[in-house]
């Protein structure tokens, strides 16, 4: 039996430890690394097509219909809006770095238990926030290393984002650190973080959270927001 990441978080987030969250993140990034290793770009990563195989106990990436060679051009913007990289929104080609941006949003979703930009009703508001560097507010209790990697991955400049290989190595190091913590260390860490990361199960209709073709007009160049501004 399989379940997507969105439903998995709805059902389990308040019981998830950071040890488990980081392990999930690592498996997703590793799956993306293997896609990129084949010189392919996914182009439509979101929590609806990240699947967990309950029988085999592992995470993988599905919906490879728009996945293709890195040199494959695209004449339209297709994707799930909150996960689309700012440079793609303003009309540039999808790249490996565009997938990495989507990974950052998935990392945030795993940390928060909520879909990104859940309080926005209109796509245009999300578009302007993304290109102006506004990102989802980082959840209190997020481990510093995880937070820093997430911020690197959603940088407005694609060249400043790590590639999938470098990201997999860094998250694996963090994963191993948590796997090797003593029971006492884990208990203290997880109790603190579970309390700070408890969320209400309050989800909108998810009208925005589906993949479709988008047509945006002339937009300004993407930029990073002033430090501390986030939503």
PDB file of C-alpha atoms in Angstrom:
ATOM      1  CA  UNK A   1       0.000   0.000   0.000  1.00  0.00           C
ATOM      2  CA  UNK A   2       1.186   3.523  -0.817  1.00  0.00           C
ATOM      3  CA  UNK A   3       0.395   6.935   0.628  1.00  0.00           C
ATOM      4  CA  UNK A   4       1.525  10.345  -0.587  1.00  0.00           C
ATOM      5  CA  UNK A   5       3.506  12.729   1.593  1.00  0.00           C
ATOM      6  CA  UNK A   6       0.601  15.155   2.005  1.00  0.00           C
ATOM      7  CA  UNK A   7      -1.730  12.506   3.425  1.00  0.00           C
ATOM      8  CA  UNK A   8       1.093  10.966   5.453  1.00  0.00           C
ATOM      9  CA  UNK A   9       1.787  14.302   7.161  1.00  0.00           C
ATOM     10  CA  UNK A  10      -1.908  14.911   7.784  1.00  0.00           C
ATOM     11  CA  UNK A  11      -2.142  11.575   9.565  1.00  0.00           C
ATOM     12  CA  UNK A  12       1.200  11.430  11.358  1.00  0.00           C
ATOM     13  CA  UNK A  13       2.847  14.818  11.749  1.00  0.00           C
ATOM     14  CA  UNK A  14       2.152  15.382  15.438  1.00  0.00           C
ATOM     15  CA  UNK A  15       3.774  12.027  16.211  1.00  0.00           C
ATOM     16  CA  UNK A  16       6.808  12.517  13.955  1.00  0.00           C
ATOM     17  CA  UNK A  17      10.176  12.986  15.614  1.00  0.00           C
ATOM     18  CA  UNK A  18      12.938  15.003  13.980  1.00  0.00           C
ATOM     19  CA  UNK A  19      14.838  11.756  13.633  1.00  0.00           C
ATOM     20  CA  UNK A  20      12.018  10.473  11.416  1.00  0.00           C
ATOM     21  CA  UNK A  21      11.496  13.757   9.550  1.00  0.00           C
ATOM     22  CA  UNK A  22      15.155  13.971   8.599  1.00  0.00           C
ATOM     23  CA  UNK A  23      15.164  10.351   7.478  1.00  0.00           C
ATOM     24  CA  UNK A  24      12.152  11.015   5.225  1.00  0.00           C
ATOM     25  CA  UNK A  25      13.878  14.094   3.806  1.00  0.00           C
ATOM     26  CA  UNK A  26      17.025  12.109   3.081  1.00  0.00           C
ATOM     27  CA  UNK A  27      15.161   9.362   1.213  1.00  0.00           C
ATOM     28  CA  UNK A  28      13.350  11.930  -0.956  1.00  0.00           C
ATOM     29  CA  UNK A  29      16.577  13.785  -1.777  1.00  0.00           C
ATOM     30  CA  UNK A  30      18.306  10.502  -2.577  1.00  0.00           C
ATOM     31  CA  UNK A  31      15.482   9.624  -4.979  1.00  0.00           C
ATOM     32  CA  UNK A  32      15.924  13.004  -6.692  1.00  0.00           C
ATOM     33  CA  UNK A  33      19.677  12.462  -6.892  1.00  0.00           C
ATOM     34  CA  UNK A  34      19.107   9.287  -8.914  1.00  0.00           C
ATOM     35  CA  UNK A  35      16.804  11.188 -11.293  1.00  0.00           C
ATOM     36  CA  UNK A  36      19.384  13.950 -11.741  1.00  0.00           C
ATOM     37  CA  UNK A  37      22.145  11.367 -12.139  1.00  0.00           C
ATOM     38  CA  UNK A  38      20.350  10.262 -15.319  1.00  0.00           C
ATOM     39  CA  UNK A  39      20.555  13.881 -16.555  1.00  0.00           C
ATOM     40  CA  UNK A  40      16.804  14.274 -16.112  1.00  0.00           C
ATOM     41  CA  UNK A  41      14.788  17.010 -14.392  1.00  0.00           C
ATOM     42  CA  UNK A  42      11.508  16.158 -12.661  1.00  0.00           C
ATOM     43  CA  UNK A  43       9.868  19.598 -13.158  1.00  0.00           C
ATOM     44  CA  UNK A  44       6.842  18.957 -10.913  1.00  0.00           C
ATOM     45  CA  UNK A  45       7.884  17.953  -7.399  1.00  0.00           C
ATOM     46  CA  UNK A  46       5.238  18.385  -4.708  1.00  0.00           C
ATOM     47  CA  UNK A  47       3.866  16.469  -1.744  1.00  0.00           C
ATOM     48  CA  UNK A  48       1.213  14.755  -3.859  1.00  0.00           C
ATOM     49  CA  UNK A  49       3.742  12.823  -5.925  1.00  0.00           C
ATOM     50  CA  UNK A  50       6.162  11.867  -3.156  1.00  0.00           C
ATOM     51  CA  UNK A  51       5.000   8.382  -2.211  1.00  0.00           C
ATOM     52  CA  UNK A  52       5.658   6.109   0.755  1.00  0.00           C
ATOM     53  CA  UNK A  53       5.611   2.367   0.176  1.00  0.00           C
ATOM     54  CA  UNK A  54       4.290   1.040   3.475  1.00  0.00           C
ATOM     55  CA  UNK A  55       5.086  -2.568   2.580  1.00  0.00           C
ATOM     56  CA  UNK A  56       8.722  -1.803   1.680  1.00  0.00           C
ATOM     57  CA  UNK A  57       9.197   1.122   4.102  1.00  0.00           C
ATOM     58  CA  UNK A  58      10.752   3.614   1.693  1.00  0.00           C
ATOM     59  CA  UNK A  59       9.954   6.894  -0.055  1.00  0.00           C
ATOM     60  CA  UNK A  60      10.119   7.503  -3.788  1.00  0.00           C
ATOM     61  CA  UNK A  61       9.173  10.088  -6.415  1.00  0.00           C
ATOM     62  CA  UNK A  62       6.339   9.419  -8.860  1.00  0.00           C
ATOM     63  CA  UNK A  63       4.637  11.301 -11.737  1.00  0.00           C
ATOM     64  CA  UNK A  64       7.592  11.339 -14.092  1.00  0.00           C
ATOM     65  CA  UNK A  65       5.438  12.414 -17.063  1.00  0.00           C
ATOM     66  CA  UNK A  66       7.035  15.866 -17.275  1.00  0.00           C
ATOM     67  CA  UNK A  67      10.435  14.537 -16.302  1.00  0.00           C
ATOM     68  CA  UNK A  68      12.915  14.737 -19.142  1.00  0.00           C
ATOM     69  CA  UNK A  69      16.441  15.493 -20.302  1.00  0.00           C
ATOM     70  CA  UNK A  70      18.063  18.610 -18.909  1.00  0.00           C
ATOM     71  CA  UNK A  71      18.317  20.055 -22.438  1.00  0.00           C
ATOM     72  CA  UNK A  72      14.604  19.536 -23.134  1.00  0.00           C
ATOM     73  CA  UNK A  73      13.003  22.954 -23.632  1.00  0.00           C
ATOM     74  CA  UNK A  74       9.546  23.802 -22.375  1.00  0.00           C
ATOM     75  CA  UNK A  75       7.159  26.345 -23.870  1.00  0.00           C
ATOM     76  CA  UNK A  76       4.786  26.402 -20.896  1.00  0.00           C
ATOM     77  CA  UNK A  77       5.008  26.568 -17.121  1.00  0.00           C
ATOM     78  CA  UNK A  78       3.506  23.449 -15.620  1.00  0.00           C
ATOM     79  CA  UNK A  79       3.550  22.651 -11.952  1.00  0.00           C
ATOM     80  CA  UNK A  80       2.081  22.995  -8.488  1.00  0.00           C
ATOM     81  CA  UNK A  81       2.383  26.738  -7.851  1.00  0.00           C
ATOM     82  CA  UNK A  82       3.744  26.890  -4.265  1.00  0.00           C
ATOM     83  CA  UNK A  83       6.588  24.555  -5.282  1.00  0.00           C
ATOM     84  CA  UNK A  84       7.617  26.276  -8.536  1.00  0.00           C
ATOM     85  CA  UNK A  85      11.015  27.994  -8.455  1.00  0.00           C
ATOM     86  CA  UNK A  86      10.991  31.795  -8.893  1.00  0.00           C
ATOM     87  CA  UNK A  87      13.140  31.729 -12.022  1.00  0.00           C
ATOM     88  CA  UNK A  88      10.649  29.364 -13.677  1.00  0.00           C
ATOM     89  CA  UNK A  89       7.743  31.631 -12.722  1.00  0.00           C
ATOM     90  CA  UNK A  90       9.384  34.555 -14.543  1.00  0.00           C
ATOM     91  CA  UNK A  91       9.834  32.488 -17.686  1.00  0.00           C
ATOM     92  CA  UNK A  92      13.205  30.790 -17.525  1.00  0.00           C
ATOM     93  CA  UNK A  93      13.802  27.127 -18.262  1.00  0.00           C
ATOM     94  CA  UNK A  94      13.481  24.406 -15.667  1.00  0.00           C
ATOM     95  CA  UNK A  95      16.893  23.278 -14.419  1.00  0.00           C
ATOM     96  CA  UNK A  96      18.296  20.884 -11.839  1.00  0.00           C
ATOM     97  CA  UNK A  97      18.284  23.864  -9.461  1.00  0.00           C
ATOM     98  CA  UNK A  98      14.539  24.328 -10.014  1.00  0.00           C
ATOM     99  CA  UNK A  99      13.978  20.842  -8.614  1.00  0.00           C
ATOM    100  CA  UNK A 100      16.177  21.736  -5.634  1.00  0.00           C
ATOM    101  CA  UNK A 101      13.937  24.736  -4.892  1.00  0.00           C
ATOM    102  CA  UNK A 102      10.952  22.370  -4.825  1.00  0.00           C
ATOM    103  CA  UNK A 103      12.874  20.144  -2.408  1.00  0.00           C
ATOM    104  CA  UNK A 104      13.287  23.129  -0.059  1.00  0.00           C
ATOM    105  CA  UNK A 105       9.528  23.650   0.008  1.00  0.00           C
ATOM    106  CA  UNK A 106       9.052  19.940   0.677  1.00  0.00           C
ATOM    107  CA  UNK A 107      11.583  20.184   3.519  1.00  0.00           C
ATOM    108  CA  UNK A 108       9.524  22.990   5.008  1.00  0.00           C
ATOM    109  CA  UNK A 109       6.323  20.982   4.602  1.00  0.00           C
ATOM    110  CA  UNK A 110       7.896  18.021   6.399  1.00  0.00           C
ATOM    111  CA  UNK A 111       9.003  20.339   9.211  1.00  0.00           C
ATOM    112  CA  UNK A 112       5.659  22.101   9.600  1.00  0.00           C
ATOM    113  CA  UNK A 113       3.074  19.485   8.688  1.00  0.00           C
ATOM    114  CA  UNK A 114       1.252  22.083   6.583  1.00  0.00           C
ATOM    115  CA  UNK A 115       1.034  22.703   2.834  1.00  0.00           C
ATOM    116  CA  UNK A 116       3.033  25.803   1.811  1.00  0.00           C
ATOM    117  CA  UNK A 117       1.207  29.142   1.530  1.00  0.00           C
ATOM    118  CA  UNK A 118      -1.932  27.544   2.969  1.00  0.00           C
ATOM    119  CA  UNK A 119      -3.461  30.902   3.939  1.00  0.00           C
ATOM    120  CA  UNK A 120      -3.386  32.360   0.431  1.00  0.00           C
ATOM    121  CA  UNK A 121      -6.550  32.213  -1.667  1.00  0.00           C
ATOM    122  CA  UNK A 122      -5.196  33.744  -4.874  1.00  0.00           C
ATOM    123  CA  UNK A 123      -2.378  32.433  -7.021  1.00  0.00           C
ATOM    124  CA  UNK A 124      -1.206  35.935  -7.924  1.00  0.00           C
ATOM    125  CA  UNK A 125      -0.432  36.649  -4.269  1.00  0.00           C
ATOM    126  CA  UNK A 126       1.707  33.524  -4.063  1.00  0.00           C
ATOM    127  CA  UNK A 127       3.496  34.416  -7.316  1.00  0.00           C
ATOM    128  CA  UNK A 128       4.467  37.883  -6.111  1.00  0.00           C
ATOM    129  CA  UNK A 129       5.633  36.537  -2.759  1.00  0.00           C
ATOM    130  CA  UNK A 130       7.801  33.857  -4.357  1.00  0.00           C
ATOM    131  CA  UNK A 131       9.564  36.203  -6.767  1.00  0.00           C
ATOM    132  CA  UNK A 132      10.005  38.793  -4.009  1.00  0.00           C
ATOM    133  CA  UNK A 133      11.811  36.255  -1.871  1.00  0.00           C
ATOM    134  CA  UNK A 134       9.061  35.581   0.642  1.00  0.00           C
ATOM    135  CA  UNK A 135       9.214  31.997   1.851  1.00  0.00           C
ATOM    136  CA  UNK A 136       7.132  30.001   4.357  1.00  0.00           C
ATOM    137  CA  UNK A 137       7.917  30.899   7.963  1.00  0.00           C
ATOM    138  CA  UNK A 138      10.447  28.497   9.465  1.00  0.00           C
ATOM    139  CA  UNK A 139       8.911  26.462  12.275  1.00  0.00           C
ATOM    140  CA  UNK A 140      10.289  27.017  15.812  1.00  0.00           C
ATOM    141  CA  UNK A 141      12.396  24.071  16.904  1.00  0.00           C
ATOM    142  CA  UNK A 142      13.698  23.274  13.420  1.00  0.00           C
ATOM    143  CA  UNK A 143      17.301  22.009  13.775  1.00  0.00           C
ATOM    144  CA  UNK A 144      19.794  24.684  12.731  1.00  0.00           C
ATOM    145  CA  UNK A 145      21.518  22.482  10.136  1.00  0.00           C
ATOM    146  CA  UNK A 146      18.174  21.572   8.560  1.00  0.00           C
ATOM    147  CA  UNK A 147      17.086  25.211   8.551  1.00  0.00           C
ATOM    148  CA  UNK A 148      20.308  26.368   6.879  1.00  0.00           C
ATOM    149  CA  UNK A 149      20.102  23.708   4.165  1.00  0.00           C
ATOM    150  CA  UNK A 150      16.484  24.598   3.490  1.00  0.00           C
ATOM    151  CA  UNK A 151      17.383  28.279   3.101  1.00  0.00           C
ATOM    152  CA  UNK A 152      20.234  27.419   0.722  1.00  0.00           C
ATOM    153  CA  UNK A 153      17.860  25.357  -1.398  1.00  0.00           C
ATOM    154  CA  UNK A 154      15.232  28.089  -1.736  1.00  0.00           C
ATOM    155  CA  UNK A 155      17.660  30.917  -2.492  1.00  0.00           C
ATOM    156  CA  UNK A 156      16.351  33.174  -5.268  1.00  0.00           C
ATOM    157  CA  UNK A 157      19.618  32.661  -7.158  1.00  0.00           C
ATOM    158  CA  UNK A 158      19.642  29.134  -8.658  1.00  0.00           C
ATOM    159  CA  UNK A 159      23.448  29.169  -8.727  1.00  0.00           C
ATOM    160  CA  UNK A 160      23.554  29.417  -4.930  1.00  0.00           C
ATOM    161  CA  UNK A 161      21.515  26.257  -4.405  1.00  0.00           C
ATOM    162  CA  UNK A 162      23.385  22.984  -3.778  1.00  0.00           C
ATOM    163  CA  UNK A 163      23.077  20.215  -6.337  1.00  0.00           C
ATOM    164  CA  UNK A 164      21.313  16.976  -5.437  1.00  0.00           C
ATOM    165  CA  UNK A 165      24.569  15.132  -4.762  1.00  0.00           C
ATOM    166  CA  UNK A 166      25.929  17.743  -2.329  1.00  0.00           C
ATOM    167  CA  UNK A 167      22.538  18.038  -0.656  1.00  0.00           C
ATOM    168  CA  UNK A 168      22.235  14.270  -0.252  1.00  0.00           C
ATOM    169  CA  UNK A 169      25.648  14.127   1.425  1.00  0.00           C
ATOM    170  CA  UNK A 170      24.808  16.942   3.858  1.00  0.00           C
ATOM    171  CA  UNK A 171      21.394  15.560   4.783  1.00  0.00           C
ATOM    172  CA  UNK A 172      22.856  12.077   5.165  1.00  0.00           C
ATOM    173  CA  UNK A 173      25.364  13.466   7.677  1.00  0.00           C
ATOM    174  CA  UNK A 174      22.499  15.039   9.609  1.00  0.00           C
ATOM    175  CA  UNK A 175      20.508  11.824   9.329  1.00  0.00           C
ATOM    176  CA  UNK A 176      23.379   9.737  10.698  1.00  0.00           C
ATOM    177  CA  UNK A 177      23.832  12.187  13.576  1.00  0.00           C
ATOM    178  CA  UNK A 178      20.216  11.697  14.631  1.00  0.00           C
ATOM    179  CA  UNK A 179      20.316   7.933  14.091  1.00  0.00           C
ATOM    180  CA  UNK A 180      23.371   7.696  16.383  1.00  0.00           C
ATOM    181  CA  UNK A 181      22.041   9.816  19.246  1.00  0.00           C
ATOM    182  CA  UNK A 182      21.625   8.060  22.589  1.00  0.00           C
ATOM    183  CA  UNK A 183      18.110   7.401  23.847  1.00  0.00           C
ATOM    184  CA  UNK A 184      18.449  10.148  26.461  1.00  0.00           C
ATOM    185  CA  UNK A 185      19.681  12.661  23.886  1.00  0.00           C
ATOM    186  CA  UNK A 186      16.881  11.744  21.501  1.00  0.00           C
ATOM    187  CA  UNK A 187      14.253  11.951  24.219  1.00  0.00           C
ATOM    188  CA  UNK A 188      15.262  15.452  25.267  1.00  0.00           C
ATOM    189  CA  UNK A 189      15.622  16.678  21.691  1.00  0.00           C
ATOM    190  CA  UNK A 190      12.377  15.156  20.495  1.00  0.00           C
ATOM    191  CA  UNK A 191      10.284  16.293  23.453  1.00  0.00           C
ATOM    192  CA  UNK A 192      11.406  19.871  22.903  1.00  0.00           C
ATOM    193  CA  UNK A 193      10.778  19.738  19.173  1.00  0.00           C
ATOM    194  CA  UNK A 194       7.493  17.839  19.340  1.00  0.00           C
ATOM    195  CA  UNK A 195       6.050  20.498  21.634  1.00  0.00           C
ATOM    196  CA  UNK A 196       7.204  23.355  19.417  1.00  0.00           C
ATOM    197  CA  UNK A 197       6.100  21.681  16.185  1.00  0.00           C
ATOM    198  CA  UNK A 198       2.631  20.556  17.205  1.00  0.00           C
ATOM    199  CA  UNK A 199       0.157  21.771  14.585  1.00  0.00           C
ATOM    200  CA  UNK A 200      -3.587  21.864  14.220  1.00  0.00           C
ATOM    201  CA  UNK A 201      -5.040  19.649  11.518  1.00  0.00           C
ATOM    202  CA  UNK A 202      -6.573  22.526   9.609  1.00  0.00           C
ATOM    203  CA  UNK A 203      -6.349  22.180   5.845  1.00  0.00           C
ATOM    204  CA  UNK A 204      -7.956  24.240   3.116  1.00  0.00           C
ATOM    205  CA  UNK A 205      -9.660  22.879   0.019  1.00  0.00           C
ATOM    206  CA  UNK A 206      -6.253  22.664  -1.673  1.00  0.00           C
ATOM    207  CA  UNK A 207      -7.552  24.383  -4.818  1.00  0.00           C
ATOM    208  CA  UNK A 208      -4.077  25.809  -5.351  1.00  0.00           C
ATOM    209  CA  UNK A 209      -2.265  22.603  -4.585  1.00  0.00           C
ATOM    210  CA  UNK A 210      -2.671  20.800  -7.891  1.00  0.00           C
ATOM    211  CA  UNK A 211      -0.386  20.754 -10.896  1.00  0.00           C
ATOM    212  CA  UNK A 212      -1.571  22.653 -13.953  1.00  0.00           C
ATOM    213  CA  UNK A 213      -0.328  24.908 -16.743  1.00  0.00           C
ATOM    214  CA  UNK A 214       0.308  28.476 -15.586  1.00  0.00           C
ATOM    215  CA  UNK A 215       0.508  31.624 -17.667  1.00  0.00           C
ATOM    216  CA  UNK A 216       2.134  34.575 -15.929  1.00  0.00           C
ATOM    217  CA  UNK A 217       2.590  38.028 -17.419  1.00  0.00           C
ATOM    218  CA  UNK A 218       5.703  40.177 -17.275  1.00  0.00           C
ATOM    219  CA  UNK A 219       7.195  39.870 -13.814  1.00  0.00           C
ATOM    220  CA  UNK A 220      10.198  41.433 -12.071  1.00  0.00           C
ATOM    221  CA  UNK A 221      13.425  39.513 -11.503  1.00  0.00           C
ATOM    222  CA  UNK A 222      13.378  37.137  -8.513  1.00  0.00           C
ATOM    223  CA  UNK A 223      15.205  38.320  -5.407  1.00  0.00           C
ATOM    224  CA  UNK A 224      15.806  37.302  -1.824  1.00  0.00           C
ATOM    225  CA  UNK A 225      13.662  39.077   0.750  1.00  0.00           C
ATOM    226  CA  UNK A 226      15.120  41.193   3.521  1.00  0.00           C
ATOM    227  CA  UNK A 227      16.277  38.866   6.291  1.00  0.00           C
ATOM    228  CA  UNK A 228      13.466  38.092   8.679  1.00  0.00           C
ATOM    229  CA  UNK A 229      10.589  38.657   6.276  1.00  0.00           C
ATOM    230  CA  UNK A 230       8.659  35.440   5.741  1.00  0.00           C
ATOM    231  CA  UNK A 231       5.095  34.216   5.700  1.00  0.00           C
TER     232      UNK A 231
END
